[in-house]
mmCIF file of C-alpha atoms and ligand atoms in Angstrom:
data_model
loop_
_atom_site.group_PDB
_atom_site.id
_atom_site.type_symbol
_atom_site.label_atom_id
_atom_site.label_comp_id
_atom_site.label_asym_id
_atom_site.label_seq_id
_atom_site.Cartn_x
_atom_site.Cartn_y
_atom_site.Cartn_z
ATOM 1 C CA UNK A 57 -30.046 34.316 10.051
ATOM 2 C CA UNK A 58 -31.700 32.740 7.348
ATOM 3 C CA UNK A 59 -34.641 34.335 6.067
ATOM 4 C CA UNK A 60 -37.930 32.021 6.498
ATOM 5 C CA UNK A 61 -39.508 30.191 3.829
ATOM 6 C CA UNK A 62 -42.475 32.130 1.871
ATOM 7 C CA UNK A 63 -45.125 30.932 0.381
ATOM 8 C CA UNK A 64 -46.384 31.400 -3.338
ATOM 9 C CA UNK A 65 -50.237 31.257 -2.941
ATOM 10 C CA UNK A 66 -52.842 32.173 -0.553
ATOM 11 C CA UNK A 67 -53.986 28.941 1.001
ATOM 12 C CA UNK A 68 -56.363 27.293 -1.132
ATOM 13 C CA UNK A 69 -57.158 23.304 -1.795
ATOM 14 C CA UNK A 70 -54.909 20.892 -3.567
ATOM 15 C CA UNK A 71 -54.246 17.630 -4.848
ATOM 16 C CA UNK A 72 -50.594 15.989 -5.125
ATOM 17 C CA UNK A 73 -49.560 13.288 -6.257
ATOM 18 C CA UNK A 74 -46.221 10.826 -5.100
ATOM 19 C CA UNK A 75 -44.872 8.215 -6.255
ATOM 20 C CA UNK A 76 -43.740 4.913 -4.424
ATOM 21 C CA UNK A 77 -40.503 3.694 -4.752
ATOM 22 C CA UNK A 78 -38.604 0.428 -4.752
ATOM 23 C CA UNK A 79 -35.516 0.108 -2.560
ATOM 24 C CA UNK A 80 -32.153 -1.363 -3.958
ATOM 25 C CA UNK A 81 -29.649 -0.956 -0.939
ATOM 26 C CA UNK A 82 -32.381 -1.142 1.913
ATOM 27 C CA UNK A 83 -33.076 0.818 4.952
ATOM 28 C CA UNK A 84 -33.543 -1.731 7.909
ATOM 29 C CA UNK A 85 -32.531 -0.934 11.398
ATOM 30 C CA UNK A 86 -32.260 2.577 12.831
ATOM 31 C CA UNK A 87 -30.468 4.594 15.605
ATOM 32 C CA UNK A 88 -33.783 6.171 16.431
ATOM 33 C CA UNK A 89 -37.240 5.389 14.696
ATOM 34 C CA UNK A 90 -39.239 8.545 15.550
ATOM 35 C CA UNK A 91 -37.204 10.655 13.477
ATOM 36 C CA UNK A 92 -35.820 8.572 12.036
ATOM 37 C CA UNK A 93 -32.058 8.140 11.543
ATOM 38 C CA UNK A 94 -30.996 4.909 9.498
ATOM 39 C CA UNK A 95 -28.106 2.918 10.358
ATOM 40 C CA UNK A 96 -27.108 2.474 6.937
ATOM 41 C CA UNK A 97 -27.017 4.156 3.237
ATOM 42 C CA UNK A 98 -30.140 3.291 0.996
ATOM 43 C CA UNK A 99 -30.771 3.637 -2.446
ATOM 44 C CA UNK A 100 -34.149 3.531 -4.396
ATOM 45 C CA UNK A 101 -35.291 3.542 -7.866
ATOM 46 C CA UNK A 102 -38.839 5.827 -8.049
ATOM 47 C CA UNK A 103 -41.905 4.363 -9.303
ATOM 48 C CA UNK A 104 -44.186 5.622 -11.821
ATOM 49 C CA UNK A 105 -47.499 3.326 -11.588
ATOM 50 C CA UNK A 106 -47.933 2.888 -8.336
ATOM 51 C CA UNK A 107 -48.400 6.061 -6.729
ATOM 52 C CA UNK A 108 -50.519 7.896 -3.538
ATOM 53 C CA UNK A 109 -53.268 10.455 -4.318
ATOM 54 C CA UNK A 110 -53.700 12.588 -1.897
ATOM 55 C CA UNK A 111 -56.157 15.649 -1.821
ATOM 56 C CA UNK A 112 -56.027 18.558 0.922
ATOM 57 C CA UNK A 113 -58.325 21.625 1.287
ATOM 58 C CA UNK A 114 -58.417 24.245 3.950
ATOM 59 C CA UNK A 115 -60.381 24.024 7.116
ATOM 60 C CA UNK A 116 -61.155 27.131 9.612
ATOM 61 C CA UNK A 117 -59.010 28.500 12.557
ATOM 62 C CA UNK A 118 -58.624 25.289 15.126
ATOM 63 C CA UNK A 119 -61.002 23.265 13.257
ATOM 64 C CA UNK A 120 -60.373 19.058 13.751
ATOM 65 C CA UNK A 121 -58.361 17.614 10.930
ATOM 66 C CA UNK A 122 -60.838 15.240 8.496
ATOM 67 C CA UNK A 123 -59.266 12.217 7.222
ATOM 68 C CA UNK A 124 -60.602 10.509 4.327
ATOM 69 C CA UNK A 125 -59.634 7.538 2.044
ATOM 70 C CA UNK A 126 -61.061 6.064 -1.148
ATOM 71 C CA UNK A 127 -62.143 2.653 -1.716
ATOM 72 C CA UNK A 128 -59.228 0.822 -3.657
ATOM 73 C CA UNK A 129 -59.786 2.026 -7.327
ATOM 74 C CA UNK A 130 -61.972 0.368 -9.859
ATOM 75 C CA UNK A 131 -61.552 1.046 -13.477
ATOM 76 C CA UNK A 132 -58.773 3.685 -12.764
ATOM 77 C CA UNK A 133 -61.029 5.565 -10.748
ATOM 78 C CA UNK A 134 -61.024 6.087 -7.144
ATOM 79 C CA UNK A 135 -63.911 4.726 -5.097
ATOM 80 C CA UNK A 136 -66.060 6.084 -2.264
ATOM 81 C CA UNK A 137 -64.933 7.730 0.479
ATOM 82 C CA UNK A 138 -64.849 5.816 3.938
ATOM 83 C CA UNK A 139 -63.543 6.278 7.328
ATOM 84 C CA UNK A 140 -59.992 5.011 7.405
ATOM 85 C CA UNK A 141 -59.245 2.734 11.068
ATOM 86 C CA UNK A 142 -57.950 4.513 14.033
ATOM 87 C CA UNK A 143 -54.635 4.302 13.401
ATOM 88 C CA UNK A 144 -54.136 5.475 10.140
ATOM 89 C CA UNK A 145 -56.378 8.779 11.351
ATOM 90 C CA UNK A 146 -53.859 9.105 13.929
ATOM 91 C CA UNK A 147 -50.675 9.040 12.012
ATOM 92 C CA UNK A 148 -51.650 11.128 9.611
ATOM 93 C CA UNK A 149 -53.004 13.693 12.061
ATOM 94 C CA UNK A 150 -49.733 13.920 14.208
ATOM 95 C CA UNK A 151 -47.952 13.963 11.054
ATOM 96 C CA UNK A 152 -50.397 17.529 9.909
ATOM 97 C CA UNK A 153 -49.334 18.728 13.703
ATOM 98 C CA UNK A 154 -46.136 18.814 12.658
ATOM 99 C CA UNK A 155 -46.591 20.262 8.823
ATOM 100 C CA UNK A 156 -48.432 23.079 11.103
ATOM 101 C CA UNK A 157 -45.093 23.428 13.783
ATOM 102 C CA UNK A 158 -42.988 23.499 10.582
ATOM 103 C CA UNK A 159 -45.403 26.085 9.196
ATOM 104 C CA UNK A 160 -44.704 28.554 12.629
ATOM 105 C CA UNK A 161 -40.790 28.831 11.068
ATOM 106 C CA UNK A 162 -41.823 30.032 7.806
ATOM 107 C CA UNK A 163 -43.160 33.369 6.827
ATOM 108 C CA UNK A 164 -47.054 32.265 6.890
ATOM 109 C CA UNK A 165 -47.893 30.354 9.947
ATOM 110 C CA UNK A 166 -50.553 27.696 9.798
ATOM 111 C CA UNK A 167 -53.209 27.227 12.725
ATOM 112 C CA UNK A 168 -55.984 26.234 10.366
ATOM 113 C CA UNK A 169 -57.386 22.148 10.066
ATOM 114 C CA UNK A 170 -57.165 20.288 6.750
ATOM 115 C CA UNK A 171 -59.594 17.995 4.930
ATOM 116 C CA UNK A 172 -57.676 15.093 3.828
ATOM 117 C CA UNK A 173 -58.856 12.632 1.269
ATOM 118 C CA UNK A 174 -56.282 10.025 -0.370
ATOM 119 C CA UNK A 175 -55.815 6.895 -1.894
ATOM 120 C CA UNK A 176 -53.413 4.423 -3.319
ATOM 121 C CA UNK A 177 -53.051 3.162 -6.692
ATOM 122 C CA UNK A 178 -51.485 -0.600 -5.637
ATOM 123 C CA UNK A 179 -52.300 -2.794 -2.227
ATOM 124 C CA UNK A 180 -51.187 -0.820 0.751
ATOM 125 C CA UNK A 181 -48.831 -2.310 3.279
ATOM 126 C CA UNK A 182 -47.419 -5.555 1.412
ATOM 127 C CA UNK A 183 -43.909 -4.440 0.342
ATOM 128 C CA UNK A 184 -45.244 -1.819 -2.043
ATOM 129 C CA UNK A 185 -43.692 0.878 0.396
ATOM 130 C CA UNK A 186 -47.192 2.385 0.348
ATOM 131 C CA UNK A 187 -45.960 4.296 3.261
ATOM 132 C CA UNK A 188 -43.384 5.975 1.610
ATOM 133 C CA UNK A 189 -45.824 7.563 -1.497
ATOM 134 C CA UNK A 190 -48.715 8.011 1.195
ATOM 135 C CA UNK A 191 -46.413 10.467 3.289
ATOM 136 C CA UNK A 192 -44.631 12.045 0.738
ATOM 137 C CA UNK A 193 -48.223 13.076 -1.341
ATOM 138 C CA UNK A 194 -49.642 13.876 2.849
ATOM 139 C CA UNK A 195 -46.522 15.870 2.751
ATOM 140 C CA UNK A 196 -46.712 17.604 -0.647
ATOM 141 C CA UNK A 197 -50.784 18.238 -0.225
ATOM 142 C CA UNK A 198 -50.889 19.994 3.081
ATOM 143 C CA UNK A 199 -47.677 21.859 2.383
ATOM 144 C CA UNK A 200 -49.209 23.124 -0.845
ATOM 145 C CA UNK A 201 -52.515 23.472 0.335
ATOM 146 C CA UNK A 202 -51.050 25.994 3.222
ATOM 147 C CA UNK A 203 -49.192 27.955 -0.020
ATOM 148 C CA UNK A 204 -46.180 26.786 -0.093
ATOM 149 C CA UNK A 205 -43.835 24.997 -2.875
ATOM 150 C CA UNK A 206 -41.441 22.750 -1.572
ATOM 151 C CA UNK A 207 -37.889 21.983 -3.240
ATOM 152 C CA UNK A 208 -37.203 18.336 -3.197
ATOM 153 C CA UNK A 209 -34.799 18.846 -0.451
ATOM 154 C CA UNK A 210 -37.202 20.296 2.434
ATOM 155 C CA UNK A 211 -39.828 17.484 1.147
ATOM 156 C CA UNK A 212 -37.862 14.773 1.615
ATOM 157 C CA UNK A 213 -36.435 15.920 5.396
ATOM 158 C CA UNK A 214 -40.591 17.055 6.002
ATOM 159 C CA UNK A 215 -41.951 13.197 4.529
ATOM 160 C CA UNK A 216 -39.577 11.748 6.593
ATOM 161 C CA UNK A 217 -39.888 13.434 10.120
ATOM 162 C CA UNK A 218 -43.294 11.416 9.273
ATOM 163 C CA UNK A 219 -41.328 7.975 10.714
ATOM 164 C CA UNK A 220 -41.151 6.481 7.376
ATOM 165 C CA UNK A 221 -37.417 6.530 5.804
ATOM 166 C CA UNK A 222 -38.445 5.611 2.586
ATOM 167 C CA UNK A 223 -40.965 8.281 2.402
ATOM 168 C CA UNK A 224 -37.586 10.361 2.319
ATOM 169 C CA UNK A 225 -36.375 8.893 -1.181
ATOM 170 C CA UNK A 226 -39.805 9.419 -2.530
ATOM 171 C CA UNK A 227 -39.162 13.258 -2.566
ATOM 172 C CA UNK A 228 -37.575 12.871 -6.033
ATOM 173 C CA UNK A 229 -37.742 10.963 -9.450
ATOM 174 C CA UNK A 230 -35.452 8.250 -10.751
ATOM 175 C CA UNK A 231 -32.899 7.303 -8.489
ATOM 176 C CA UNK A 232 -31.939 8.514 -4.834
ATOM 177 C CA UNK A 233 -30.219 7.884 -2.137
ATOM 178 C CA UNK A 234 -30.656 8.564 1.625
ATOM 179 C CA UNK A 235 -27.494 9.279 3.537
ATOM 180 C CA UNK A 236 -27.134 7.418 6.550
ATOM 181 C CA UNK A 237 -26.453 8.995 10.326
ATOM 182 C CA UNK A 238 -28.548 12.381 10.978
ATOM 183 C CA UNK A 239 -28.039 13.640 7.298
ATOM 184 C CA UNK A 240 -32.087 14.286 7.208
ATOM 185 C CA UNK A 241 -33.052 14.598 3.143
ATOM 186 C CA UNK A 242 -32.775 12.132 0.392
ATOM 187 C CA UNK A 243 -30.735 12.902 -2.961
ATOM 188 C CA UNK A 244 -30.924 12.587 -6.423
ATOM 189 C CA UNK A 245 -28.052 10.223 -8.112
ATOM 190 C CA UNK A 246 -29.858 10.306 -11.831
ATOM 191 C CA UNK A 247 -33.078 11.335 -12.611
ATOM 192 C CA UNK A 248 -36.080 9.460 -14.359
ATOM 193 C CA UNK A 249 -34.695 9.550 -18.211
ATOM 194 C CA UNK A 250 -31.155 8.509 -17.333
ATOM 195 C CA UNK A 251 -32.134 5.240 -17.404
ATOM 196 C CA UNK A 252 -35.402 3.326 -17.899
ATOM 197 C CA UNK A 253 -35.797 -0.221 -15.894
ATOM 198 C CA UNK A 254 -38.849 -2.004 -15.373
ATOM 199 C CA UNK A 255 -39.970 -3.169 -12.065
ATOM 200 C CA UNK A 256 -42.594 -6.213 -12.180
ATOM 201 C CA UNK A 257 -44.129 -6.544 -9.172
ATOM 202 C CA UNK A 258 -45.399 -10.237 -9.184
ATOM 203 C CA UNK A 259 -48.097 -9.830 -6.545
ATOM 204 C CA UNK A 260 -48.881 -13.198 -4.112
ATOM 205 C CA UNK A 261 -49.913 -11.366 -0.748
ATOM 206 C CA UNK A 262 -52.853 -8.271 -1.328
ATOM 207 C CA UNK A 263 -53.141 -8.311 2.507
ATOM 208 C CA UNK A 264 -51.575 -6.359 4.793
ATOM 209 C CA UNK A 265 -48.390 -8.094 6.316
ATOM 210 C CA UNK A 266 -48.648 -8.945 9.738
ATOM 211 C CA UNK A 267 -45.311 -7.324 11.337
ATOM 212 C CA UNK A 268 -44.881 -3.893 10.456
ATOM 213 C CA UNK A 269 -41.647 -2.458 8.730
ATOM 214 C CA UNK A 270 -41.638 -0.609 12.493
ATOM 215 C CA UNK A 271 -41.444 -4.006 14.506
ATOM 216 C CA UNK A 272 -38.967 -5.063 12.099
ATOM 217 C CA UNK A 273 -36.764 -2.302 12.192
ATOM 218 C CA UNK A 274 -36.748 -2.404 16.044
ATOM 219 C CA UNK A 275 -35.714 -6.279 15.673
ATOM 220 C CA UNK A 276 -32.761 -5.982 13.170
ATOM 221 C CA UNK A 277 -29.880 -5.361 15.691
ATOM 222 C CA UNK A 278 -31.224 -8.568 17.193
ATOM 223 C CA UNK A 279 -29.791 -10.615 14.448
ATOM 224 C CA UNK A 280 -26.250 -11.860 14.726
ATOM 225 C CA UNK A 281 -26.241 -11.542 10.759
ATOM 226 C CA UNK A 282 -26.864 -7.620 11.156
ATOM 227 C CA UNK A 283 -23.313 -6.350 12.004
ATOM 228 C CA UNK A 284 -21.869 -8.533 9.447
ATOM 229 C CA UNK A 285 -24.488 -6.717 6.650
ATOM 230 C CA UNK A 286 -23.745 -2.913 8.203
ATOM 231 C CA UNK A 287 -19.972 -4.146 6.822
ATOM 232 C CA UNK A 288 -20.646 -5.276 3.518
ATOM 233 C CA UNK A 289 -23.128 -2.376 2.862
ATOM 234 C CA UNK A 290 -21.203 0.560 2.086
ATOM 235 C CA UNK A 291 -19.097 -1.995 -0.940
ATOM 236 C CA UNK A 292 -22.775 -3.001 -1.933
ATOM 237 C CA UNK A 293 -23.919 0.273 -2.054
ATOM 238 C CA UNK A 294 -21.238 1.655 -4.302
ATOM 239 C CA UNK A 295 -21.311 -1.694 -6.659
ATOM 240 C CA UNK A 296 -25.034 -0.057 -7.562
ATOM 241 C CA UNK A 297 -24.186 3.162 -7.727
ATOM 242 C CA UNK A 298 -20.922 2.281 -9.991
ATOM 243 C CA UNK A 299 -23.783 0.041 -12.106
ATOM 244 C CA UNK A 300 -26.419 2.773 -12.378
ATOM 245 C CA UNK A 301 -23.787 5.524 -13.884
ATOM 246 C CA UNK A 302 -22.182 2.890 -16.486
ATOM 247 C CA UNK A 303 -25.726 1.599 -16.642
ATOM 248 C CA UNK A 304 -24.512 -2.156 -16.166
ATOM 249 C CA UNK A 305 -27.413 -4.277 -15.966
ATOM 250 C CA UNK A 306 -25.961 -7.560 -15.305
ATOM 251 C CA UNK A 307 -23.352 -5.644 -12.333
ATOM 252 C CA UNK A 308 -26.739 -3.806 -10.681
ATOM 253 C CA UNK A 309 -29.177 -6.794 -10.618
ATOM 254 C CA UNK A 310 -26.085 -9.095 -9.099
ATOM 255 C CA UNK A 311 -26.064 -6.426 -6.416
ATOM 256 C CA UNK A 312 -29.539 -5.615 -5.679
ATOM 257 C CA UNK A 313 -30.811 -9.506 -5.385
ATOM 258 C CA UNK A 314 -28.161 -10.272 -3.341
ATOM 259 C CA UNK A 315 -29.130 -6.997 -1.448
ATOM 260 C CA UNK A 316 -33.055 -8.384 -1.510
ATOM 261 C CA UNK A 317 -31.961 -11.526 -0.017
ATOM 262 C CA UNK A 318 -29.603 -10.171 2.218
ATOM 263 C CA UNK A 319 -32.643 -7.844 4.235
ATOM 264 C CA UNK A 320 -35.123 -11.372 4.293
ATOM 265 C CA UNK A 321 -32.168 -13.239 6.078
ATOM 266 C CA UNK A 322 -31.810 -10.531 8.762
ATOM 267 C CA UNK A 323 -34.970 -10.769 9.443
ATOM 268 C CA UNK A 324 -35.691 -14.270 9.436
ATOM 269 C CA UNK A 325 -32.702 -14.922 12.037
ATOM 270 C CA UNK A 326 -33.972 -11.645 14.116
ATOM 271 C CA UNK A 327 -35.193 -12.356 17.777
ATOM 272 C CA UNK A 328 -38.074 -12.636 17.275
ATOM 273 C CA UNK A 329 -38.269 -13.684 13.373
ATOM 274 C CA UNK A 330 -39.992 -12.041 11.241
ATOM 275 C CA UNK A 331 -40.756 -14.229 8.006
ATOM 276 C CA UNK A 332 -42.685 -12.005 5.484
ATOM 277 C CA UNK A 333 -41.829 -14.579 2.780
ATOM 278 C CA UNK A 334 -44.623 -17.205 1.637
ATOM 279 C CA UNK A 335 -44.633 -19.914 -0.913
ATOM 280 C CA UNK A 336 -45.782 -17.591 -3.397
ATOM 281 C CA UNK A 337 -42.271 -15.391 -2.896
ATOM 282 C CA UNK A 338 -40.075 -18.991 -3.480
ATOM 283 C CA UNK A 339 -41.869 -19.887 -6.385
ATOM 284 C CA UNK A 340 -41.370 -16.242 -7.764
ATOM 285 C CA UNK A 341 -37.747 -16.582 -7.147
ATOM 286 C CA UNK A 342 -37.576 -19.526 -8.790
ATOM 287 C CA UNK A 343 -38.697 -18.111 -11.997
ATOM 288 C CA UNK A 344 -36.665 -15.387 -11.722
ATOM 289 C CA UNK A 345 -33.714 -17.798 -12.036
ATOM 290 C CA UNK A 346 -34.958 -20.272 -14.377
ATOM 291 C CA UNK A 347 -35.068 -16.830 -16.854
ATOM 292 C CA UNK A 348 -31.940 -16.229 -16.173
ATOM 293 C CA UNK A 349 -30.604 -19.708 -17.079
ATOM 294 C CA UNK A 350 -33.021 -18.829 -20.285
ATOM 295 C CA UNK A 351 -31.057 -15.821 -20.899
ATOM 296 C CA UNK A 352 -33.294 -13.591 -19.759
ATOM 297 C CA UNK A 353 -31.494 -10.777 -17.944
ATOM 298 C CA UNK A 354 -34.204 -10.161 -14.953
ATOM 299 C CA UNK A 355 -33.500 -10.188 -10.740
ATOM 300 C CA UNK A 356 -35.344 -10.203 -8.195
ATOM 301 C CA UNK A 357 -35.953 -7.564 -5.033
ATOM 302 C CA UNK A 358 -38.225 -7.605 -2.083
ATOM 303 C CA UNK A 359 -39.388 -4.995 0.569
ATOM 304 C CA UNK A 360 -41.103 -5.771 3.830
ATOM 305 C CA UNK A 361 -43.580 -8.525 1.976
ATOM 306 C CA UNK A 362 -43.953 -11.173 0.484
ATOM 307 C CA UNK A 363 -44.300 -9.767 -3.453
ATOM 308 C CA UNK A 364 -41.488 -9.590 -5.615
ATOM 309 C CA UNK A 365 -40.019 -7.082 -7.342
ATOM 310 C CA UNK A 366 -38.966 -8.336 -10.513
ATOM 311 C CA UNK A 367 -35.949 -5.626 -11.784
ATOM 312 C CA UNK A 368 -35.830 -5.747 -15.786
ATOM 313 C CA UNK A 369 -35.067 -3.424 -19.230
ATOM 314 C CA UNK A 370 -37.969 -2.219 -21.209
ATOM 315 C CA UNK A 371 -37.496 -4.631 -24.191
ATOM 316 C CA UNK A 372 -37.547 -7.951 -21.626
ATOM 317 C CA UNK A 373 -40.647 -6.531 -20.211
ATOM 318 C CA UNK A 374 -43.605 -8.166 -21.664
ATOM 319 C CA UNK A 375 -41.210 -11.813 -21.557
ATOM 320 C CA UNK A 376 -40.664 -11.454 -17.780
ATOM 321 C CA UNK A 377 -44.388 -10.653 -16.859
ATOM 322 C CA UNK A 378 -45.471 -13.688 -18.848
ATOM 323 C CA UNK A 379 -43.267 -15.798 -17.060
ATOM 324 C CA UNK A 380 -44.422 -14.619 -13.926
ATOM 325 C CA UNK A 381 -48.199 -14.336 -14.876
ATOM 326 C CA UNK A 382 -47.392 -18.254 -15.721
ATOM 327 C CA UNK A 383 -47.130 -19.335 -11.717
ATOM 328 C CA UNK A 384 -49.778 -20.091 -10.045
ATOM 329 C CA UNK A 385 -48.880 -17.994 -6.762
ATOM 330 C CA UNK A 386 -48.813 -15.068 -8.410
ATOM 331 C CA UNK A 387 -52.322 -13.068 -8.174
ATOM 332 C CA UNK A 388 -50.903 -10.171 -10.886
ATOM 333 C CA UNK A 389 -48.292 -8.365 -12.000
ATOM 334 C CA UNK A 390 -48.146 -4.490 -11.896
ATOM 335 C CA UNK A 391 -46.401 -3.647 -14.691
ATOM 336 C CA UNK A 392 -44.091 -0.576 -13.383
ATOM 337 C CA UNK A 393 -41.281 1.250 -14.546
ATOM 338 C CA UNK A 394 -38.716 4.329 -13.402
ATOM 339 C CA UNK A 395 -40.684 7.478 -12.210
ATOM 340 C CA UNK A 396 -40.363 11.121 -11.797
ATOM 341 C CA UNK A 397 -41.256 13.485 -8.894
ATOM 342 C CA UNK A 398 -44.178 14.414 -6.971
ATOM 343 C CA UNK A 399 -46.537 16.715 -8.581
ATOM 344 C CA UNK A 400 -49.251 19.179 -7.089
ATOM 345 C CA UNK A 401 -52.073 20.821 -9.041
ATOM 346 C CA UNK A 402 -54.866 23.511 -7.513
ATOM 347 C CA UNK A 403 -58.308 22.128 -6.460
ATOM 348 C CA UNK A 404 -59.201 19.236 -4.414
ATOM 349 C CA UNK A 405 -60.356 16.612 -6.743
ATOM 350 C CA UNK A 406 -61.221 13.980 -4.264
HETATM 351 C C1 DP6 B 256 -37.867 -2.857 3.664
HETATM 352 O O1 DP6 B 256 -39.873 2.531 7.803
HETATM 353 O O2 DP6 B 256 -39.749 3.405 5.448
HETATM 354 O O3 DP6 B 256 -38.993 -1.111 2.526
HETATM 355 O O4 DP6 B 256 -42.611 2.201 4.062
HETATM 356 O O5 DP6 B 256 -43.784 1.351 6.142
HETATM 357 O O6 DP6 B 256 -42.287 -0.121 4.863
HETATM 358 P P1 DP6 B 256 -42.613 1.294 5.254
HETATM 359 O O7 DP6 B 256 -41.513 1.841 6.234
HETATM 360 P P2 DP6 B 256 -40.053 2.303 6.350
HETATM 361 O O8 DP6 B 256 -39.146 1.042 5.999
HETATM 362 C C2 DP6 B 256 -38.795 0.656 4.730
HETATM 363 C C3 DP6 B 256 -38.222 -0.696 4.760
HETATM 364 C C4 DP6 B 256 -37.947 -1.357 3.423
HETATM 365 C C5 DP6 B 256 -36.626 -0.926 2.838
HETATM 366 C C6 DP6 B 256 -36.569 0.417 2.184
HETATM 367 O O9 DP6 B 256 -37.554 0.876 1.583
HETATM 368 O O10 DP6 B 256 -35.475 0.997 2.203
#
């Protein structure tokens, strides 16, 4: 039998931090969304800037769980605390029921509440995956706060029994992949200084999108386009792969547009569609090819939203988010690059 998990600390509060990440071969559609198990392979780089702060401190013996979040930051600090809507208090609550369950199987059992106080650094639900840095740093903080120190492994499979795939990729820095079938923790393909790439996230949409990565999940199979894309996947999948290890710019950017462009059409011909594009996201496009023909090497990715993801190398950087600061869509540009792991630190510092 294997012997259970121990922690290193007496439980004590925390504050973690996780980073978001920005998917290149996409997770859409899955065999079961509770836990949840993706039809296909995905593949993410990490983010650096755009991150989820997430505090956690110790609570007495069947005390309720208190959720907190923090006004979106102003001047790089967070804001006040409020009261976070229903929803969001229940998620993350069922998701600290089960951090307590996985707690019973290791050699310090949990039964205690936890005071929860997080925030993001970017606009949450627009395509930022804001889900998948807000679970991972829920993840990291409670785990920590309850003693323990989690290898990247057991992070990724605890973040993603959360419901959010992505939040399995966010486990680790630079670039990951998430198996598909019931294979239940991301891995590591290179790490953060392998390679350096810039993501510009041209930013039309700071609202929240209106159908959920959930709802558009459960749609996918609904598309007469989607078995044709499970086919062409796994040769899509290794063309990035192939490009990340011989660090071919031109061969990974081919593959992840056509890979951001690919996910928008299965959802647009879903039943029924789900458009999260606007006239902001065409016009971003359009730049994106108009540098190319300039010989500017830059592509062009998009989650569930209607921002862009602008994929370039460090010293096209400052070019790219000129030309996109330039259209009159686009709100801002965070300026983002490759990322390493989560981190936790002692004391509760929101
Ligand atoms: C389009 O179920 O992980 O970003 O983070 O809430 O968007 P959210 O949920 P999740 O779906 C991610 C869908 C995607 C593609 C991806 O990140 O692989």
């Amino acid at each position: 039998m294997e012997s259970p998990i121990e922690p290193v600390r007496e439980p004590g509060p925390v504050t973690a931090e996780a980073p978001s990440n920005i998917a290149f071969i996409k997770y859409w559609g899955a065999r079961d969304l509770e836990e949840p198990v993706p039809f296909n392979r995905s593949l993410s780089m990490t983010l650096d800037a755009c991150r989820s702060v997430c505090s956690a401190s110790p609570l007495g013996e069947g005390e309720e769980d208190e959720i907190w979040w923090l006004d979106k930051p102003a001047g790089g600090r967070p804001g006040r605390p409020a009261a976070p809507p229903p929803a969001f208090v229940e998620r993350t609550k069922r998701h600290l029921d089960r951090l307590r369950d996985w707690s019973r199987r290791t050699a310090a059992p949990y039964s205690g509440g936890f005071r929860i106080a997080t925030y993001n650094t970017f606009p949450t639900a627009a395509g930022i995956a804001s889900s998948a840095s807000g679970f991972t740093a829920l993840t990291l903080a409670a785990t920590a706060c309850m003693g323990f120190d989690l290898a990247p492994r057991t992070l990724s499979a605890l973040s993603r029994s959360s419901g959010s795939g992505s939040a399995a990729r966010s486990a680790w820095g630079g670039y990951v992949e998430w198996p598909d079938g019931d294979a239940n923790a991301a891995v590591q393909i290179l790490d953060e200084r392998a390679w350096e790439l810039c993501d510009l996230i041209a930013v039309v949409e700071t609202g929240a999108k209106k159908v959920s990565s959930r709802d558009g999940h459960r749609r996918a199979e609904s598309s007469p386009y989607f078995a044709p894309r499970l086919a062409a996947l796994d040769g899509r999948l290794e063309r990035v792969r192939a490009a990340l290890h011989a660090r071919d710019f031109k061969g990974l950017g081919d593959a992840v547009e056509e890979e951001g462009i690919d996910l928008h059409l299965i959802a647009m011909s879903s039943r029924p569609p789900v458009y999260y594009w606007t006239p902001g996201t065409i016009e971003v496009l359009a730049a994106v090819r108009c540098l190319r023909s300039d010989g500017v090497a830059a592509y062009a990715t998009m989650d569930a939203g209607a921002n862009v993801h602008v994929i370039c190398q460090p010293a096209d950087a400052e070019k790219v988010a000129d030309r996109l600061e330039a259209q009159g869509s686009v709100k801002y540009v965070v300026r983002d690059r490759t990322g390493g792991p989560p981190v936790w630190r002692g004391g509760a510092e929101l």
